PDB file of C-alpha atoms and ligand atoms in Angstrom:
ATOM      1  CA  MET R   1     115.830 115.263  84.830  1.00 62.00           C
ATOM      2  CA  VAL R   2     113.965 113.592  82.533  1.00 62.00           C
ATOM      3  CA  THR R   3     115.974 110.457  81.046  1.00 62.00           C
ATOM      4  CA  PRO R   4     114.594 108.602  77.814  1.00 53.00           C
ATOM      5  CA  VAL R   5     115.054 105.318  78.675  1.00 75.00           C
ATOM      6  CA  LEU R   6     112.739 103.538  76.966  1.00 90.00           C
ATOM      7  CA  ASP R   7     113.846 101.653  73.936  1.00 92.00           C
ATOM      8  CA  GLU R   8     112.427 101.551  70.163  1.00 93.00           C
ATOM      9  CA  GLY R   9     110.483  98.451  70.812  1.00 93.00           C
ATOM     10  CA  ALA R  10     108.706 100.085  73.836  1.00 94.00           C
ATOM     11  CA  ARG R  11     108.250 103.326  72.318  1.00 95.00           C
ATOM     12  CA  SER R  12     106.590 101.792  69.076  1.00 95.00           C
ATOM     13  CA  ALA R  13     104.307  99.280  71.094  1.00 96.00           C
ATOM     14  CA  LEU R  14     103.012 102.684  73.024  1.00 97.00           C
ATOM     15  CA  ALA R  15     102.858 104.492  70.055  1.00 97.00           C
ATOM     16  CA  THR R  16      99.255 103.416  69.144  1.00 96.00           C
ATOM     17  CA  THR R  17      98.180 103.837  72.577  1.00 98.00           C
ATOM     18  CA  ARG R  18      97.044 107.081  74.469  1.00 98.00           C
ATOM     19  CA  PHE R  19     100.147 106.651  76.545  1.00 98.00           C
ATOM     20  CA  ALA R  20     102.944 107.547  74.203  1.00 97.00           C
ATOM     21  CA  ASP R  21     104.285 110.534  76.141  1.00 97.00           C
ATOM     22  CA  VAL R  22     106.349 108.704  79.152  1.00 97.00           C
ATOM     23  CA  ARG R  23     108.451 111.107  80.987  1.00 97.00           C
ATOM     24  CA  TRP R  24     111.114 108.872  83.095  1.00 97.00           C
ATOM     25  CA  PHE R  25     112.695 110.727  86.091  1.00 97.00           C
ATOM     26  CA  GLY R  26     115.958 109.673  87.752  1.00 97.00           C
ATOM     27  CA  GLU R  27     114.546 111.293  90.812  1.00 98.00           C
ATOM     28  CA  ILE R  28     111.170 113.422  91.758  1.00 98.00           C
ATOM     29  CA  ASP R  29     109.342 114.247  94.863  1.00 98.00           C
ATOM     30  CA  SER R  30     105.975 112.447  93.607  1.00 98.00           C
ATOM     31  CA  THR R  31     104.998 111.527  90.106  1.00 98.00           C
ATOM     32  CA  ASN R  32     101.383 111.891  91.290  1.00 98.00           C
ATOM     33  CA  ARG R  33     102.441 115.626  92.179  1.00 98.00           C
ATOM     34  CA  TYR R  34     104.014 115.983  88.872  1.00 98.00           C
ATOM     35  CA  LEU R  35     100.845 115.029  86.776  1.00 98.00           C
ATOM     36  CA  LEU R  36      98.513 117.021  88.739  1.00 97.00           C
ATOM     37  CA  ASP R  37     100.792 120.193  88.086  1.00 96.00           C
ATOM     38  CA  GLU R  38     101.034 119.302  84.436  1.00 97.00           C
ATOM     39  CA  ALA R  39      97.377 118.820  84.352  1.00 95.00           C
ATOM     40  CA  ARG R  40      96.806 122.079  85.801  1.00 93.00           C
ATOM     41  CA  ARG R  41      98.976 123.456  82.736  1.00 93.00           C
ATOM     42  CA  GLY R  42      96.639 121.596  80.547  1.00 93.00           C
ATOM     43  CA  ALA R  43      98.515 118.853  79.816  1.00 96.00           C
ATOM     44  CA  ALA R  44      96.717 116.111  77.417  1.00 96.00           C
ATOM     45  CA  ALA R  45      95.277 112.397  78.979  1.00 97.00           C
ATOM     46  CA  GLY R  46      97.570 109.812  78.361  1.00 98.00           C
ATOM     47  CA  LEU R  47     100.611 111.505  79.864  1.00 98.00           C
ATOM     48  CA  VAL R  48     102.879 109.101  82.053  1.00 98.00           C
ATOM     49  CA  ALA R  49     105.483 109.901  84.772  1.00 98.00           C
ATOM     50  CA  VAL R  50     107.816 107.333  85.986  1.00 98.00           C
ATOM     51  CA  ALA R  51     110.708 107.767  88.736  1.00 98.00           C
ATOM     52  CA  ASP R  52     113.551 105.688  89.541  1.00 97.00           C
ATOM     53  CA  HIS R  53     113.170 107.433  93.340  1.00 98.00           C
ATOM     54  CA  GLN R  54     110.739 109.578  94.838  1.00 98.00           C
ATOM     55  CA  THR R  55     111.986 111.804  97.690  1.00 98.00           C
ATOM     56  CA  ALA R  56     108.022 112.502  98.916  1.00 98.00           C
ATOM     57  CA  GLY R  57     106.332 109.418  97.393  1.00 98.00           C
ATOM     58  CA  ARG R  58     102.293 109.863  98.558  1.00 98.00           C
ATOM     59  CA  GLY R  59     100.299 106.756  99.840  1.00 97.00           C
ATOM     60  CA  ARG R  60      96.952 106.009 100.927  1.00 96.00           C
ATOM     61  CA  LEU R  61      95.426 107.816 103.581  1.00 94.00           C
ATOM     62  CA  GLY R  62      97.787 110.626 103.827  1.00 93.00           C
ATOM     63  CA  ARG R  63     100.996 107.900 104.254  1.00 96.00           C
ATOM     64  CA  THR R  64     104.242 108.340 102.688  1.00 96.00           C
ATOM     65  CA  TRP R  65     105.550 105.754 100.283  1.00 96.00           C
ATOM     66  CA  VAL R  66     109.161 104.576 100.350  1.00 94.00           C
ATOM     67  CA  ALA R  67     110.984 102.776  98.102  1.00 94.00           C
ATOM     68  CA  PRO R  68     114.919 101.989  97.673  1.00 93.00           C
ATOM     69  CA  PRO R  69     116.213 103.960  94.533  1.00 95.00           C
ATOM     70  CA  GLY R  70     115.677 101.990  91.183  1.00 96.00           C
ATOM     71  CA  ALA R  71     114.172  98.995  92.697  1.00 96.00           C
ATOM     72  CA  SER R  72     110.303  99.733  92.104  1.00 98.00           C
ATOM     73  CA  LEU R  73     108.063 100.845  89.306  1.00 98.00           C
ATOM     74  CA  LEU R  74     106.975 104.093  90.086  1.00 98.00           C
ATOM     75  CA  VAL R  75     104.205 105.245  87.723  1.00 98.00           C
ATOM     76  CA  SER R  76     101.318 107.779  87.692  1.00 98.00           C
ATOM     77  CA  VAL R  77      99.076 108.320  84.570  1.00 98.00           C
ATOM     78  CA  LEU R  78      97.120 111.070  83.832  1.00 98.00           C
ATOM     79  CA  LEU R  79      93.193 110.484  82.687  1.00 97.00           C
ATOM     80  CA  ARG R  80      90.592 112.983  82.062  1.00 95.00           C
ATOM     81  CA  PRO R  81      87.568 110.114  81.861  1.00 94.00           C
ATOM     82  CA  ASP R  82      84.132 111.076  81.239  1.00 91.00           C
ATOM     83  CA  LEU R  83      83.140 109.690  84.425  1.00 88.00           C
ATOM     84  CA  PRO R  84      80.535 110.698  86.874  1.00 87.00           C
ATOM     85  CA  ALA R  85      82.019 111.676  90.263  1.00 79.00           C
ATOM     86  CA  GLY R  86      80.860 108.756  92.483  1.00 88.00           C
ATOM     87  CA  HIS R  87      82.808 106.260  89.732  1.00 92.00           C
ATOM     88  CA  LEU R  88      86.197 107.756  90.013  1.00 92.00           C
ATOM     89  CA  HIS R  89      87.404 104.507  92.220  1.00 95.00           C
ATOM     90  CA  LEU R  90      87.129 102.629  88.336  1.00 97.00           C
ATOM     91  CA  ALA R  91      90.229 104.707  87.260  1.00 97.00           C
ATOM     92  CA  SER R  92      92.048 102.964  90.334  1.00 98.00           C
ATOM     93  CA  VAL R  93      90.416  99.736  89.212  1.00 98.00           C
ATOM     94  CA  ALA R  94      91.891  99.870  85.692  1.00 98.00           C
ATOM     95  CA  VAL R  95      95.412 100.383  86.982  1.00 98.00           C
ATOM     96  CA  ALA R  96      95.329  97.828  89.360  1.00 98.00           C
ATOM     97  CA  LEU R  97      93.870  95.058  87.033  1.00 98.00           C
ATOM     98  CA  SER R  98      96.105  96.219  84.514  1.00 98.00           C
ATOM     99  CA  MET R  99      99.295  95.850  86.644  1.00 98.00           C
ATOM    100  CA  ALA R 100      97.924  92.356  87.675  1.00 98.00           C
ATOM    101  CA  ASP R 101      97.930  91.462  83.985  1.00 98.00           C
ATOM    102  CA  ALA R 102     101.257  92.761  83.178  1.00 98.00           C
ATOM    103  CA  CYS R 103     102.785  90.716  86.208  1.00 98.00           C
ATOM    104  CA  ALA R 104     100.864  87.782  84.396  1.00 98.00           C
ATOM    105  CA  ARG R 105     102.445  88.451  80.999  1.00 98.00           C
ATOM    106  CA  ARG R 106     106.027  89.389  81.895  1.00 98.00           C
ATOM    107  CA  ALA R 107     106.517  87.446  85.568  1.00 98.00           C
ATOM    108  CA  ARG R 108     104.453  84.618  84.920  1.00 97.00           C
ATOM    109  CA  PHE R 109     102.396  85.035  88.129  1.00 98.00           C
ATOM    110  CA  GLU R 110      99.326  86.664  88.827  1.00 97.00           C
ATOM    111  CA  PRO R 111      98.736  88.753  92.190  1.00 98.00           C
ATOM    112  CA  GLU R 112      95.723  88.770  94.083  1.00 97.00           C
ATOM    113  CA  ILE R 113      93.674  92.137  94.743  1.00 98.00           C
ATOM    114  CA  LYS R 114      93.000  93.094  98.174  1.00 98.00           C
ATOM    115  CA  TRP R 115      90.530  95.841  98.690  1.00 98.00           C
ATOM    116  CA  PRO R 116      90.685  98.759  97.476  1.00 97.00           C
ATOM    117  CA  ASN R 117      93.449  98.290  95.020  1.00 97.00           C
ATOM    118  CA  ASP R 118      96.478  96.409  96.726  1.00 98.00           C
ATOM    119  CA  LEU R 119      98.313  93.846  94.650  1.00 98.00           C
ATOM    120  CA  MET R 120      99.089  90.824  97.329  1.00 97.00           C
ATOM    121  CA  VAL R 121     101.237  87.637  97.194  1.00 97.00           C
ATOM    122  CA  GLY R 122      99.710  86.100 100.007  1.00 93.00           C
ATOM    123  CA  GLU R 123      99.617  88.536 102.806  1.00 91.00           C
ATOM    124  CA  ARG R 124     102.496  90.520 101.581  1.00 95.00           C
ATOM    125  CA  LYS R 125     101.959  93.645  99.679  1.00 97.00           C
ATOM    126  CA  LEU R 126     103.554  93.824  96.278  1.00 98.00           C
ATOM    127  CA  ALA R 127     101.900  96.928  94.979  1.00 98.00           C
ATOM    128  CA  GLY R 128      99.801  99.843  96.195  1.00 98.00           C
ATOM    129  CA  VAL R 129      97.468 102.370  94.006  1.00 98.00           C
ATOM    130  CA  LEU R 130      96.510 106.030  94.656  1.00 98.00           C
ATOM    131  CA  ALA R 131      94.353 108.002  92.982  1.00 97.00           C
ATOM    132  CA  GLU R 132      94.384 111.898  92.984  1.00 96.00           C
ATOM    133  CA  THR R 133      91.633 114.214  91.439  1.00 93.00           C
ATOM    134  CA  ASP R 134      91.448 117.798  90.440  1.00 83.00           C
ATOM    135  CA  LEU R 135      87.725 117.793  89.840  1.00 63.00           C
ATOM    136  CA  GLY R 136      87.198 120.008  86.967  1.00 55.00           C
ATOM    137  CA  ARG R 137      83.323 119.571  86.871  1.00 51.00           C
ATOM    138  CA  PRO R 138      81.203 120.289  89.893  1.00 49.00           C
ATOM    139  CA  GLY R 139      77.541 119.745  89.146  1.00 51.00           C
ATOM    140  CA  GLY R 140      78.494 117.279  86.366  1.00 51.00           C
ATOM    141  CA  SER R 141      79.203 119.643  83.429  1.00 54.00           C
ATOM    142  CA  GLY R 142      82.213 121.575  81.819  1.00 54.00           C
ATOM    143  CA  PRO R 143      85.212 119.488  81.079  1.00 52.00           C
ATOM    144  CA  PRO R 144      86.268 115.966  82.244  1.00 60.00           C
ATOM    145  CA  ALA R 145      87.501 115.472  85.564  1.00 79.00           C
ATOM    146  CA  VAL R 146      91.196 114.985  86.285  1.00 93.00           C
ATOM    147  CA  VAL R 147      92.254 111.813  87.619  1.00 96.00           C
ATOM    148  CA  VAL R 148      95.796 110.945  87.984  1.00 98.00           C
ATOM    149  CA  VAL R 149      96.420 107.418  88.998  1.00 98.00           C
ATOM    150  CA  GLY R 150      99.875 106.313  90.537  1.00 98.00           C
ATOM    151  CA  ILE R 151     101.211 102.692  91.408  1.00 98.00           C
ATOM    152  CA  GLY R 152     104.131 101.628  93.161  1.00 98.00           C
ATOM    153  CA  ILE R 153     105.507  98.205  92.504  1.00 98.00           C
ATOM    154  CA  ASN R 154     108.212  96.524  94.119  1.00 98.00           C
ATOM    155  CA  VAL R 155     110.272  94.903  91.338  1.00 98.00           C
ATOM    156  CA  ASN R 156     113.812  94.378  92.304  1.00 97.00           C
ATOM    157  CA  TRP R 157     114.543  94.381  95.892  1.00 96.00           C
ATOM    158  CA  PRO R 158     117.161  92.844  98.213  1.00 93.00           C
ATOM    159  CA  ALA R 159     116.486  89.442  99.490  1.00 89.00           C
ATOM    160  CA  GLU R 160     116.684  90.722 102.921  1.00 88.00           C
ATOM    161  CA  LEU R 161     114.177  93.595 103.957  1.00 87.00           C
ATOM    162  CA  PRO R 162     114.375  95.961 106.382  1.00 83.00           C
ATOM    163  CA  GLU R 163     112.502  94.339 109.468  1.00 86.00           C
ATOM    164  CA  GLU R 164     109.634  96.355 109.725  1.00 86.00           C
ATOM    165  CA  LEU R 165     108.625  95.128 105.883  1.00 87.00           C
ATOM    166  CA  ALA R 166     109.832  91.594 106.403  1.00 84.00           C
ATOM    167  CA  ASP R 167     106.486  90.080 106.804  1.00 90.00           C
ATOM    168  CA  ARG R 168     104.509  92.713 104.759  1.00 94.00           C
ATOM    169  CA  ALA R 169     106.142  93.529 101.532  1.00 96.00           C
ATOM    170  CA  VAL R 170     107.150  91.607  98.601  1.00 97.00           C
ATOM    171  CA  ALA R 171     108.798  92.153  95.365  1.00 97.00           C
ATOM    172  CA  ILE R 172     108.704  90.312  91.841  1.00 98.00           C
ATOM    173  CA  ASN R 173     112.210  89.244  92.005  1.00 98.00           C
ATOM    174  CA  HIS R 174     111.524  87.449  95.353  1.00 97.00           C
ATOM    175  CA  ILE R 175     108.418  85.404  93.558  1.00 97.00           C
ATOM    176  CA  THR R 176     110.418  84.767  90.473  1.00 97.00           C
ATOM    177  CA  GLY R 177     113.951  84.402  91.630  1.00 97.00           C
ATOM    178  CA  ARG R 178     115.258  86.915  89.227  1.00 96.00           C
ATOM    179  CA  PRO R 179     115.207  90.431  88.386  1.00 96.00           C
ATOM    180  CA  ALA R 180     112.713  91.684  86.257  1.00 97.00           C
ATOM    181  CA  ASP R 181     112.937  94.611  83.640  1.00 96.00           C
ATOM    182  CA  ARG R 182     110.787  97.707  84.723  1.00 97.00           C
ATOM    183  CA  SER R 183     110.444  98.928  81.210  1.00 97.00           C
ATOM    184  CA  ARG R 184     108.969  96.141  79.791  1.00 97.00           C
ATOM    185  CA  LEU R 185     106.587  96.098  82.923  1.00 98.00           C
ATOM    186  CA  LEU R 186     105.839  99.423  82.262  1.00 98.00           C
ATOM    187  CA  VAL R 187     104.679  98.675  78.493  1.00 98.00           C
ATOM    188  CA  ALA R 188     102.703  95.572  79.504  1.00 98.00           C
ATOM    189  CA  MET R 189     100.805  97.566  82.042  1.00 98.00           C
ATOM    190  CA  LEU R 190     100.277 100.426  79.729  1.00 98.00           C
ATOM    191  CA  GLU R 191      99.108  98.178  76.621  1.00 98.00           C
ATOM    192  CA  ALA R 192      96.605  96.386  79.500  1.00 98.00           C
ATOM    193  CA  LEU R 193      95.117  99.926  80.514  1.00 98.00           C
ATOM    194  CA  GLU R 194      94.433 101.059  76.917  1.00 98.00           C
ATOM    195  CA  PRO R 195      91.079  99.508  76.651  1.00 98.00           C
ATOM    196  CA  ARG R 196      90.349 100.006  80.505  1.00 98.00           C
ATOM    197  CA  ALA R 197      91.101 103.439  80.173  1.00 98.00           C
ATOM    198  CA  GLY R 198      88.333 103.567  77.186  1.00 97.00           C
ATOM    199  CA  GLN R 199      85.910 101.588  79.250  1.00 98.00           C
ATOM    200  CA  LEU R 200      86.027 104.370  81.993  1.00 96.00           C
ATOM    201  CA  ASP R 201      83.836 106.521  79.257  1.00 95.00           C
ATOM    202  CA  SER R 202      80.794 104.529  78.755  1.00 95.00           C
ATOM    203  CA  GLU R 203      78.172 103.057  81.203  1.00 95.00           C
ATOM    204  CA  ALA R 204      78.538  99.521  79.408  1.00 97.00           C
ATOM    205  CA  GLY R 205      82.306  99.763  79.895  1.00 97.00           C
ATOM    206  CA  ARG R 206      82.292 100.941  83.340  1.00 96.00           C
ATOM    207  CA  SER R 207      79.902  97.733  83.943  1.00 96.00           C
ATOM    208  CA  ARG R 208      82.269  95.350  82.427  1.00 97.00           C
ATOM    209  CA  LEU R 209      85.161  96.943  84.541  1.00 97.00           C
ATOM    210  CA  SER R 210      83.119  96.656  87.946  1.00 97.00           C
ATOM    211  CA  SER R 211      82.240  93.051  86.996  1.00 96.00           C
ATOM    212  CA  GLU R 212      85.975  92.302  86.367  1.00 97.00           C
ATOM    213  CA  TYR R 213      87.170  93.732  89.756  1.00 97.00           C
ATOM    214  CA  ARG R 214      84.459  91.903  91.414  1.00 96.00           C
ATOM    215  CA  ALA R 215      85.221  88.640  90.113  1.00 95.00           C
ATOM    216  CA  ARG R 216      89.253  89.511  90.567  1.00 96.00           C
ATOM    217  CA  CYS R 217      88.910  90.688  94.070  1.00 97.00           C
ATOM    218  CA  ALA R 218      90.237  88.309  96.499  1.00 97.00           C
ATOM    219  CA  THR R 219      88.684  90.379  99.436  1.00 98.00           C
ATOM    220  CA  VAL R 220      85.018  89.387  98.482  1.00 97.00           C
ATOM    221  CA  GLY R 221      83.709  86.383 100.340  1.00 96.00           C
ATOM    222  CA  ARG R 222      86.852  86.679 102.751  1.00 96.00           C
ATOM    223  CA  GLU R 223      86.562  87.027 106.617  1.00 97.00           C
ATOM    224  CA  VAL R 224      88.248  90.360 107.132  1.00 97.00           C
ATOM    225  CA  ARG R 225      89.337  92.892 110.122  1.00 97.00           C
ATOM    226  CA  ILE R 226      88.688  96.425 109.294  1.00 97.00           C
ATOM    227  CA  ASP R 227      91.308  98.884 110.491  1.00 97.00           C
ATOM    228  CA  LEU R 228      89.701 102.341 110.651  1.00 95.00           C
ATOM    229  CA  GLN R 229      91.560 105.234 112.341  1.00 91.00           C
ATOM    230  CA  ASP R 230      89.572 104.988 115.708  1.00 93.00           C
ATOM    231  CA  GLU R 231      88.128 101.531 115.360  1.00 95.00           C
ATOM    232  CA  SER R 232      88.700  97.831 114.172  1.00 97.00           C
ATOM    233  CA  PHE R 233      85.964  95.361 113.380  1.00 97.00           C
ATOM    234  CA  THR R 234      85.645  91.749 111.831  1.00 97.00           C
ATOM    235  CA  GLY R 235      83.202  90.473 109.384  1.00 97.00           C
ATOM    236  CA  VAL R 236      82.626  88.712 106.318  1.00 97.00           C
ATOM    237  CA  ALA R 237      83.009  91.135 102.964  1.00 97.00           C
ATOM    238  CA  THR R 238      80.260  90.359 100.811  1.00 97.00           C
ATOM    239  CA  ASP R 239      80.389  92.612  97.838  1.00 96.00           C
ATOM    240  CA  VAL R 240      81.969  95.736  96.470  1.00 97.00           C
ATOM    241  CA  ASP R 241      79.184  98.430  95.560  1.00 95.00           C
ATOM    242  CA  ASP R 242      79.107 100.335  92.360  1.00 92.00           C
ATOM    243  CA  HIS R 243      80.644 103.419  94.227  1.00 94.00           C
ATOM    244  CA  GLY R 244      83.777 100.919  95.193  1.00 96.00           C
ATOM    245  CA  HIS R 245      82.542 100.782  98.968  1.00 97.00           C
ATOM    246  CA  LEU R 246      83.769  97.409 100.663  1.00 98.00           C
ATOM    247  CA  LEU R 247      80.150  95.941 102.033  1.00 98.00           C
ATOM    248  CA  VAL R 248      81.050  93.678 105.501  1.00 98.00           C
ATOM    249  CA  GLN R 249      78.546  91.684 107.261  1.00 98.00           C
ATOM    250  CA  THR R 250      79.153  91.713 111.113  1.00 96.00           C
ATOM    251  CA  GLY R 251      76.483  89.866 112.796  1.00 93.00           C
ATOM    252  CA  VAL R 252      72.986  91.582 111.569  1.00 95.00           C
ATOM    253  CA  CYS R 253      74.727  94.531 110.429  1.00 96.00           C
ATOM    254  CA  LEU R 254      75.818  95.162 107.036  1.00 97.00           C
ATOM    255  CA  ARG R 255      78.459  97.867 107.294  1.00 98.00           C
ATOM    256  CA  GLU R 256      79.902 100.220 104.288  1.00 97.00           C
ATOM    257  CA  VAL R 257      83.612 100.793 104.453  1.00 97.00           C
ATOM    258  CA  THR R 258      84.521 103.741 102.403  1.00 96.00           C
ATOM    259  CA  ALA R 259      88.287 103.804 103.506  1.00 94.00           C
ATOM    260  CA  GLY R 260      90.589 102.027 105.735  1.00 93.00           C
ATOM    261  CA  ASP R 261      92.933  99.044 105.762  1.00 95.00           C
ATOM    262  CA  VAL R 262      91.609  95.473 105.362  1.00 97.00           C
ATOM    263  CA  VAL R 263      93.608  92.287 106.978  1.00 96.00           C
ATOM    264  CA  HIS R 264      92.384  88.893 105.033  1.00 95.00           C
ATOM    265  CA  LEU R 265      92.196  86.650 108.435  1.00 94.00           C
ATOM    266  CA  ARG R 266      91.655  83.484 106.400  1.00 75.00           C
ATOM    267  CA  PRO R 267      90.205  81.955 103.389  1.00 60.00           C
ATOM    268  CA  THR R 268      86.269  81.009 103.182  1.00 53.00           C
TER     269      THR R 268
HETATM  270  C1  LIG D 301      99.239 102.999  99.033  1.00 57.26           C
HETATM  271  O1  LIG D 301      99.592 103.588 100.124  1.00 57.26           O
HETATM  272  O2  LIG D 301      99.145 101.672  98.846  1.00 57.26           O
HETATM  273  C2  LIG D 301      99.481 103.517  97.606  1.00 57.26           C
HETATM  274  C3  LIG D 301     100.852 104.070  96.993  1.00 57.26           C
HETATM  275  C4  LIG D 301     100.922 104.438  95.834  1.00 57.26           C
HETATM  276  C5  LIG D 301     102.772 105.084  95.484  1.00 57.26           C
HETATM  277  C6  LIG D 301     102.523 105.455  93.837  1.00 57.26           C
HETATM  278  S1  LIG D 301     104.186 105.448  93.535  1.00 57.26           S
HETATM  279  C7  LIG D 301     103.640 106.383  92.089  1.00 57.26           C
HETATM  280  C8  LIG D 301     102.899 107.260  92.712  1.00 57.26           C
HETATM  281  N1  LIG D 301     103.456 108.499  92.979  1.00 57.26           N
HETATM  282  C9  LIG D 301     103.394 108.685  94.084  1.00 57.26           C
HETATM  283  O3  LIG D 301     103.491 109.819  94.951  1.00 57.26           O
HETATM  284  N2  LIG D 301     102.287 107.291  94.827  1.00 57.26           N
HETATM  285  C10 LIG D 301     101.977 106.879  93.801  1.00 57.26           C
END
């Protein structure tokens, strides 16, 4: 069921952006799944889905994403960027940077970005990003690819976290000491995303977005441990390449990490 929870101020702030159509669900399986299905039915770029609760929230690397009802902002956006296939990661980058900006604006603190797109406070995770695509243009012609980017950010969580999350997760209210308004955070994120969504469509824009990400990604320059499915190794993260892969120097080898978990070992 869709509930119209955005007030007049929020609706008018978004009216001048591509994100005017916000569908807020009490409960849904996954906002990413919903938007991918809507995209297949021809939904326009800019459609936004939000949920108070997801029963089958999807996370990176095939994991599930679980959050108590009403405690997080669980949001996905539908984009149809004019973007070469090797640069689709920039859609996630745009969302992560925009949510970091929204935290700075609405909650007065700036989370760090850990590769690829986790928002962190210290070593605890505040938000995660998952992009899913329906490639509409094999070979580079045809309509722009569909990219659905979902982000789940912990907003108003209980002070006591379940044991398995206690050292690993954090919510906005833990940082600020007071509850945050999820609608306002959503509007701030979408306002910050509007120019970045535009940047995806041009080479100059993409180059600016990549530079901004490299400058703000706290993983670059850090000693890290990389946990892959069947192997872990340590090294120094030296850069993120144009395809969004993390470059890690381990002794004489420079390894390119395409997917995996990163642990920041200590500041350099
Ligand atoms: C991660 O594993 O770090 C990414 C988690 C992404 C979760 C968000 S919540 C909104 C959107 N809908 C989903 O099913 N997943 C994403």
